[in-house]
Amino acid sequence: MNKDPFGPEYVIRVCDPQIGMTGFLVIDNTAVGVGKGGIRMTSGVTEEEMLRLARTMTWKNALAGIPFGGAKAGIVWNPSGSIKGSPKKLNEIKKRFVQSFARAISHLTPCAYIAGPDVQTGEREMEWFVGATGNKKSATGKPKKLGGLPHELGSTGFGVSRAAKVAAEIYGLDIKKARISIEGFGNVGMFVFKYLYEAGTTIIAVSDRGGTAFNASGLDYGKVTNAKTQHGTVTAYPDAHRLPYDSIFGLESDILITAAVTDVISEKNRHSIRTKIIVEGSNIPMKEDIERELWKRGIMIVPDFVANAGGVISSYAEYAGLSSEKMFALVDERICKMSKKVLTMSALRNRNPRDIALILAREKVEQAMKKRRATFIGKGAMI
């Protein structure tokens, strides 16, 4: 594990041998505020992944200007492998996993960590989480009945769609004439598609685990949703070419939006990327060296912790007791402001957008760390 002046502050591994649950919590930096980051449940969850994601959350929250530090949690969840059973049984097991994990870290919530939805977790899992901790403040993204602003409102996807619009404008593209591909059709990708489609854009391709649905004339949001709901995959879309999942990275487009898991753009497919703009709707969709290489090839890239901050901005809105209307207005204002600033400075300085965004975020975290140290020293002097 690599440690630097920013963190991590806590790295916790949780095991419950009675039910076979393994989970991780990384609280990276709390200088700006309590550690905030979602809980993802996938078969490949690792401590290293949580370390990377927690650091991304540190930068994301600071850059968004909200009083949260960076954190991330993960629970190993493999319903198609070692964990099997009927849908009802799997639901019961998942609840036991979430609540076992919640109880194990409850001494850190919400004083040092606040949970939230992520991959394969949503308002239902957050309800389970707060039920186990006994504190509604221990998680955001809860059901409305618990005072929450559910992740299912689509705040992350809405923010990504706004980042795409800003990027297109700066690049000189008319977003309504742009050809867009969306990798992933989960909670983020579905809402990115929805908001861009409603704005009159043309989405030519969308992918999920079942493959890629491609239609050069554009895909209809309602038909894509029906295909996913009725058949479990977007590739059941009528009148669309059914392609392998990885094909979406090689399709020629104006904007490619990643909206699934980490490291989807890799050594294997980086050379096949044919797009003008990449908007990172997912966290860490590629390693930094690959991202830098694509930028040098002339591809404009909106970094993950700029583009997908809508979810955590929504979390702050929930924590502050704001309405959904005010939340969406806040997401719109913050995402557009950040995207424009980062991409404009990138063009002026001829530097990778991630480098620019990191400089801005680090400045805010360093200022908070200096203030915290000064406060500690002041208290020491008083004693």
Coordinates of C-alpha atoms in Angstrom, one line a residue:
M1 CA 0.0 0.0 0.0
N2 CA 1.4 3.4 -1.0
K3 CA 1.0 6.2 1.5
D4 CA 1.7 9.9 0.9
P5 CA 1.0 13.2 2.7
F6 CA -2.7 13.1 1.7
G7 CA -3.4 9.6 3.0
P8 CA -4.9 7.1 3.4
E9 CA -6.0 7.7 7.0
Y10 CA -7.8 4.3 7.5
V11 CA -7.6 1.0 5.6
I12 CA -10.0 -1.6 7.0
R13 CA -10.6 -5.2 6.0
V14 CA -13.8 -6.7 7.3
C15 CA -14.5 -10.4 7.4
D16 CA -17.6 -12.3 8.6
P17 CA -16.7 -16.0 8.3
Q18 CA -20.1 -17.1 9.4
I19 CA -21.7 -15.8 6.2
G20 CA -18.6 -15.6 4.0
M21 CA -18.6 -11.8 3.7
T22 CA -15.4 -9.9 3.0
G23 CA -15.4 -6.1 2.6
F24 CA -13.0 -3.1 2.6
L25 CA -13.2 0.5 3.7
V26 CA -10.7 3.1 2.8
I27 CA -10.9 6.6 4.3
D28 CA -8.4 8.5 2.4
N29 CA -8.5 12.1 3.6
T30 CA -10.8 14.0 6.0
A31 CA -9.2 17.5 5.9
V32 CA -12.1 19.0 4.0
G33 CA -14.7 16.9 5.9
V34 CA -16.0 13.5 6.8
G35 CA -15.0 10.8 4.3
K36 CA -17.7 10.2 1.7
G37 CA -17.8 7.5 -0.9
G38 CA -20.2 4.7 -2.1
I39 CA -20.2 1.0 -1.4
R40 CA -19.7 -1.1 -4.5
M41 CA -20.5 -4.8 -4.5
T42 CA -18.7 -6.8 -7.3
S43 CA -16.9 -10.1 -7.5
G44 CA -13.6 -8.3 -8.2
V45 CA -13.6 -5.8 -5.3
T46 CA -10.1 -5.4 -3.9
E47 CA -8.3 -3.2 -1.3
E48 CA -6.2 -1.7 -4.1
E49 CA -9.3 -0.7 -6.1
M50 CA -10.8 0.9 -3.0
L51 CA -7.5 2.8 -2.4
R52 CA -7.6 4.2 -5.9
L53 CA -11.3 5.1 -5.7
A54 CA -11.0 6.7 -2.3
R55 CA -8.3 9.0 -3.5
T56 CA -10.4 9.9 -6.5
M57 CA -13.2 10.8 -4.1
T58 CA -10.8 13.1 -2.2
W59 CA -10.2 15.1 -5.3
K60 CA -13.8 14.9 -6.6
N61 CA -15.3 16.3 -3.4
A62 CA -12.7 19.0 -3.0
L63 CA -13.1 20.1 -6.6
A64 CA -16.9 20.1 -6.3
G65 CA -16.6 22.5 -3.4
I66 CA -18.5 20.3 -0.9
P67 CA -17.5 19.7 2.7
F68 CA -16.7 16.0 2.3
G69 CA -13.4 14.1 2.4
G70 CA -12.6 11.1 0.3
A71 CA -13.5 7.5 1.1
K72 CA -14.7 4.3 -0.6
A73 CA -16.0 0.9 0.4
G74 CA -16.5 -2.4 -1.3
I75 CA -18.0 -5.8 -0.5
V76 CA -17.1 -8.9 -2.5
W77 CA -20.3 -10.0 -4.1
N78 CA -20.4 -12.9 -6.6
P79 CA -24.0 -14.2 -7.1
S80 CA -23.1 -16.0 -10.3
G81 CA -20.1 -17.8 -8.6
S82 CA -19.7 -18.9 -5.1
I83 CA -23.0 -17.2 -3.9
K84 CA -26.0 -18.9 -5.5
G85 CA -29.7 -19.3 -4.9
S86 CA -33.1 -18.0 -6.0
P87 CA -33.6 -14.3 -6.5
K88 CA -35.3 -14.1 -3.1
K89 CA -32.5 -16.1 -1.4
L90 CA -29.9 -13.9 -3.0
N91 CA -31.7 -10.8 -1.8
E92 CA -31.7 -12.1 1.7
I93 CA -27.9 -13.0 1.5
K94 CA -27.1 -9.6 0.1
K95 CA -29.0 -7.9 2.9
R96 CA -27.0 -10.0 5.5
F97 CA -23.7 -9.0 3.8
V98 CA -24.6 -5.3 3.7
Q99 CA -25.7 -5.2 7.3
S100 CA -22.8 -7.3 8.6
F101 CA -20.4 -4.9 6.9
A102 CA -22.4 -1.9 8.3
R103 CA -22.2 -3.2 11.9
A104 CA -18.5 -3.8 11.6
I105 CA -17.7 -0.2 10.6
S106 CA -20.6 1.5 12.6
H107 CA -18.1 3.0 15.0
L108 CA -16.8 5.1 12.1
T109 CA -20.2 6.2 10.8
P110 CA -21.1 9.0 10.4
C111 CA -18.2 10.6 12.3
A112 CA -15.5 9.5 9.8
Y113 CA -17.4 7.8 7.0
I114 CA -20.7 8.3 5.2
A115 CA -21.8 5.6 2.8
G116 CA -23.7 5.9 -0.5
P117 CA -24.7 3.9 -3.5
D118 CA -22.3 2.6 -6.1
V119 CA -22.0 -0.4 -8.4
Q120 CA -24.8 -2.9 -7.5
T121 CA -26.0 -0.8 -4.6
G122 CA -28.9 1.7 -4.4
E123 CA -31.5 3.1 -2.1
R124 CA -32.5 -0.4 -0.9
E125 CA -29.0 -1.2 0.2
M126 CA -28.6 2.2 1.9
E127 CA -31.9 1.5 3.8
W128 CA -30.3 -1.8 5.0
F129 CA -27.1 0.0 5.9
V130 CA -28.7 2.7 8.1
G131 CA -30.9 0.0 9.6
A132 CA -27.9 -1.8 10.8
T133 CA -26.0 1.3 12.0
G134 CA -29.1 2.8 13.6
N135 CA -28.2 6.3 12.2
K136 CA -29.9 7.8 9.2
K137 CA -26.9 10.1 8.8
S138 CA -24.6 7.2 8.2
A139 CA -25.6 7.0 4.5
T140 CA -27.0 9.1 1.7
G141 CA -28.9 7.9 -1.4
K142 CA -31.6 6.5 0.9
P143 CA -35.3 6.0 0.0
K144 CA -37.4 9.2 0.1
K145 CA -39.4 7.8 3.1
L146 CA -36.1 8.0 5.1
G147 CA -35.5 11.6 4.0
G148 CA -33.2 10.6 1.1
L149 CA -32.5 11.7 -2.4
P150 CA -32.2 8.3 -4.0
H151 CA -29.4 7.6 -6.4
E152 CA -32.2 6.4 -8.7
L153 CA -33.1 10.1 -9.4
G154 CA -30.1 10.0 -11.8
S155 CA -28.0 12.8 -10.4
T156 CA -24.7 11.2 -11.6
G157 CA -26.0 10.6 -15.1
F158 CA -27.5 14.1 -15.2
G159 CA -24.1 15.6 -14.3
V160 CA -22.3 13.5 -16.9
S161 CA -24.7 14.7 -19.5
R162 CA -24.0 18.3 -18.5
A163 CA -20.2 17.7 -18.7
A164 CA -20.6 16.3 -22.2
K165 CA -22.5 19.4 -23.3
V166 CA -19.8 21.7 -21.9
A167 CA -17.0 19.6 -23.5
A168 CA -18.8 19.6 -26.9
E169 CA -19.2 23.4 -26.7
I170 CA -15.5 24.0 -26.0
Y171 CA -14.5 21.5 -28.7
G172 CA -16.7 23.4 -31.2
L173 CA -19.3 20.6 -31.6
D174 CA -23.1 21.1 -31.6
I175 CA -24.2 18.5 -29.0
K176 CA -27.4 17.9 -30.9
K177 CA -25.4 16.9 -34.0
A178 CA -22.9 14.8 -32.2
R179 CA -22.7 11.0 -32.5
I180 CA -22.5 9.6 -29.0
S181 CA -21.6 6.1 -27.7
I182 CA -22.3 5.1 -24.1
E183 CA -20.4 2.3 -22.4
G184 CA -22.6 0.9 -19.7
F185 CA -26.4 1.0 -19.1
G186 CA -26.6 0.8 -15.3
N187 CA -27.7 3.6 -13.0
V188 CA -25.2 6.0 -14.5
G189 CA -25.3 5.1 -18.2
M190 CA -29.1 4.8 -18.3
F191 CA -29.6 8.3 -17.0
V192 CA -26.8 9.7 -19.2
F193 CA -28.7 8.2 -22.1
K194 CA -32.0 9.6 -20.8
Y195 CA -30.9 13.2 -20.3
L196 CA -28.9 13.4 -23.6
Y197 CA -31.8 11.8 -25.5
E198 CA -34.2 14.3 -24.1
A199 CA -31.8 17.1 -25.1
G200 CA -32.1 15.9 -28.7
T201 CA -28.7 14.2 -29.1
T202 CA -28.1 11.1 -31.2
I203 CA -26.8 8.0 -29.3
I204 CA -25.5 5.6 -31.8
A205 CA -24.4 2.8 -29.5
V206 CA -24.8 1.6 -25.9
S207 CA -23.3 -1.5 -24.2
D208 CA -23.8 -3.7 -21.2
R209 CA -22.5 -7.1 -20.2
G210 CA -24.5 -8.7 -23.0
G211 CA -22.7 -6.7 -25.8
T212 CA -23.2 -3.6 -27.8
A213 CA -26.3 -2.3 -29.6
F214 CA -25.4 -0.1 -32.6
N215 CA -27.5 1.9 -35.0
A216 CA -25.9 4.6 -37.0
S217 CA -29.2 6.5 -37.2
G218 CA -29.6 6.6 -33.5
L219 CA -31.2 4.6 -30.7
D220 CA -34.5 5.3 -29.0
Y221 CA -34.3 5.6 -25.2
G222 CA -37.7 3.9 -24.6
K223 CA -36.7 0.9 -26.8
V224 CA -33.3 0.5 -25.1
T225 CA -35.0 0.5 -21.7
N226 CA -37.6 -2.0 -22.8
A227 CA -34.9 -4.3 -24.2
K228 CA -32.9 -4.2 -21.0
T229 CA -36.0 -4.7 -18.8
Q230 CA -37.6 -7.5 -20.8
H231 CA -34.5 -9.4 -22.1
G232 CA -31.8 -8.4 -19.6
T233 CA -29.5 -6.8 -22.3
V234 CA -29.5 -3.7 -24.5
T235 CA -28.5 -6.0 -27.4
A236 CA -32.2 -7.1 -27.7
Y237 CA -32.9 -3.7 -29.1
P238 CA -34.9 -4.1 -32.4
D239 CA -33.2 -2.9 -35.6
A240 CA -29.8 -2.6 -34.0
H241 CA -26.6 -4.4 -34.9
R242 CA -25.6 -6.7 -32.0
L243 CA -21.8 -6.4 -31.5
P244 CA -19.4 -7.7 -28.8
Y245 CA -19.2 -5.5 -25.7
D246 CA -15.7 -4.3 -26.4
S247 CA -16.7 -3.2 -29.9
I248 CA -18.1 0.1 -28.5
F249 CA -14.5 1.4 -28.0
G250 CA -13.7 1.0 -31.7
L251 CA -16.8 2.6 -33.1
E252 CA -16.3 6.0 -34.7
S253 CA -18.0 8.7 -32.6
D254 CA -17.8 12.3 -31.6
I255 CA -18.2 11.6 -27.9
L256 CA -17.5 8.3 -26.0
I257 CA -19.0 8.2 -22.5
T258 CA -17.8 5.5 -20.0
A259 CA -20.4 4.6 -17.4
A260 CA -19.5 1.2 -16.0
V261 CA -16.6 -0.1 -13.9
T262 CA -12.9 0.6 -13.7
D263 CA -10.1 0.0 -16.3
V264 CA -12.5 -0.6 -19.3
I265 CA -10.1 1.2 -21.6
S266 CA -6.9 -0.8 -21.4
E267 CA -3.8 -1.9 -23.2
K268 CA -5.9 -4.2 -25.3
N269 CA -8.3 -1.6 -26.8
R270 CA -6.5 1.8 -26.4
H271 CA -5.3 1.8 -30.0
S272 CA -8.8 1.2 -31.3
I273 CA -10.4 4.3 -29.7
R274 CA -11.9 6.5 -32.4
T275 CA -13.6 9.5 -30.9
K276 CA -13.1 13.2 -30.4
I277 CA -14.1 13.5 -26.7
I278 CA -14.1 11.0 -23.8
V279 CA -16.3 11.8 -20.8
E280 CA -15.5 9.7 -17.9
G281 CA -18.8 8.9 -16.3
S282 CA -17.3 6.0 -14.5
N283 CA -14.6 6.1 -11.9
I284 CA -11.1 5.3 -13.2
P285 CA -12.1 3.9 -16.6
M286 CA -8.4 3.8 -17.6
K287 CA -5.0 4.1 -16.0
E288 CA -3.4 7.5 -16.1
D289 CA -0.7 6.6 -18.6
I290 CA -3.3 5.5 -21.1
E291 CA -5.4 8.6 -20.5
R292 CA -2.3 10.8 -21.1
E293 CA -1.6 8.9 -24.4
L294 CA -5.1 9.4 -25.7
W295 CA -5.0 13.1 -24.8
K296 CA -1.7 13.4 -26.7
R297 CA -3.5 11.9 -29.7
G298 CA -5.8 14.9 -29.6
I299 CA -8.8 13.4 -27.7
M300 CA -10.4 15.8 -25.2
I301 CA -11.0 14.0 -21.9
V302 CA -13.2 15.1 -19.1
P303 CA -11.7 13.4 -16.0
D304 CA -13.9 11.1 -13.8
F305 CA -13.8 13.3 -10.7
V306 CA -15.0 16.2 -12.7
A307 CA -17.7 14.6 -14.9
N308 CA -19.3 12.2 -12.5
A309 CA -19.4 14.4 -9.3
G310 CA -23.2 14.7 -9.6
G311 CA -23.7 11.8 -7.3
V312 CA -21.7 13.1 -4.5
I313 CA -23.1 16.6 -5.0
S314 CA -26.5 15.0 -4.6
S315 CA -25.3 13.3 -1.4
Y316 CA -24.3 16.7 0.0
A317 CA -27.7 18.1 -1.0
E318 CA -29.4 15.2 0.9
Y319 CA -27.1 15.7 3.9
A320 CA -28.0 19.4 3.9
G321 CA -31.7 18.7 3.6
L322 CA -32.2 20.2 0.2
S323 CA -35.0 19.3 -2.2
S324 CA -34.5 17.3 -5.4
E325 CA -35.1 20.5 -7.4
K326 CA -32.4 22.3 -5.6
M327 CA -30.2 19.3 -5.9
F328 CA -30.4 19.2 -9.7
A329 CA -29.8 22.9 -9.9
L330 CA -26.7 22.5 -7.7
V331 CA -25.4 19.6 -9.8
D332 CA -25.9 21.6 -13.0
E333 CA -24.1 24.7 -11.6
R334 CA -21.2 22.8 -10.1
I335 CA -20.6 20.3 -13.0
C336 CA -20.8 23.0 -15.7
K337 CA -18.5 25.4 -13.8
M338 CA -15.9 22.7 -13.1
S339 CA -15.9 21.2 -16.6
K340 CA -15.5 24.6 -18.2
K341 CA -12.7 25.7 -15.9
V342 CA -10.7 22.5 -16.3
L343 CA -11.1 22.2 -20.0
T344 CA -10.4 25.9 -20.7
M345 CA -7.3 25.9 -18.5
S346 CA -6.2 22.6 -20.2
A347 CA -6.4 24.3 -23.6
L348 CA -4.6 27.4 -22.5
R349 CA -1.8 25.6 -20.8
N350 CA -1.6 22.7 -23.2
R351 CA -1.8 20.2 -20.3
N352 CA -3.8 17.1 -19.7
P353 CA -7.2 18.0 -18.2
R354 CA -6.5 15.5 -15.3
D355 CA -3.3 17.4 -14.4
I356 CA -5.3 20.7 -14.3
A357 CA -8.1 19.2 -12.2
L358 CA -5.6 17.6 -9.8
I359 CA -3.8 20.9 -9.3
L360 CA -7.1 22.7 -8.5
A361 CA -8.3 19.9 -6.2
R362 CA -4.9 19.5 -4.4
E363 CA -4.8 23.2 -3.7
K364 CA -8.1 22.9 -1.8
V365 CA -7.1 19.9 0.1
E366 CA -3.7 21.3 1.1
Q367 CA -5.4 24.5 2.3
A368 CA -7.8 22.4 4.4
M369 CA -4.9 20.3 5.8
K370 CA -2.9 23.5 6.7
K371 CA -6.0 24.9 8.5
R372 CA -6.5 21.7 10.4
R373 CA -2.8 21.6 11.5
A374 CA -3.1 25.2 12.6
T375 CA -6.2 24.4 14.6
F376 CA -4.4 21.5 16.3
I377 CA -1.4 23.6 17.1
G378 CA -3.6 26.3 18.5
K379 CA -5.4 23.9 20.8
G380 CA -2.1 22.5 21.9
A381 CA -0.9 26.0 22.8
M382 CA -4.0 26.6 24.8
I383 CA -3.4 23.5 26.8

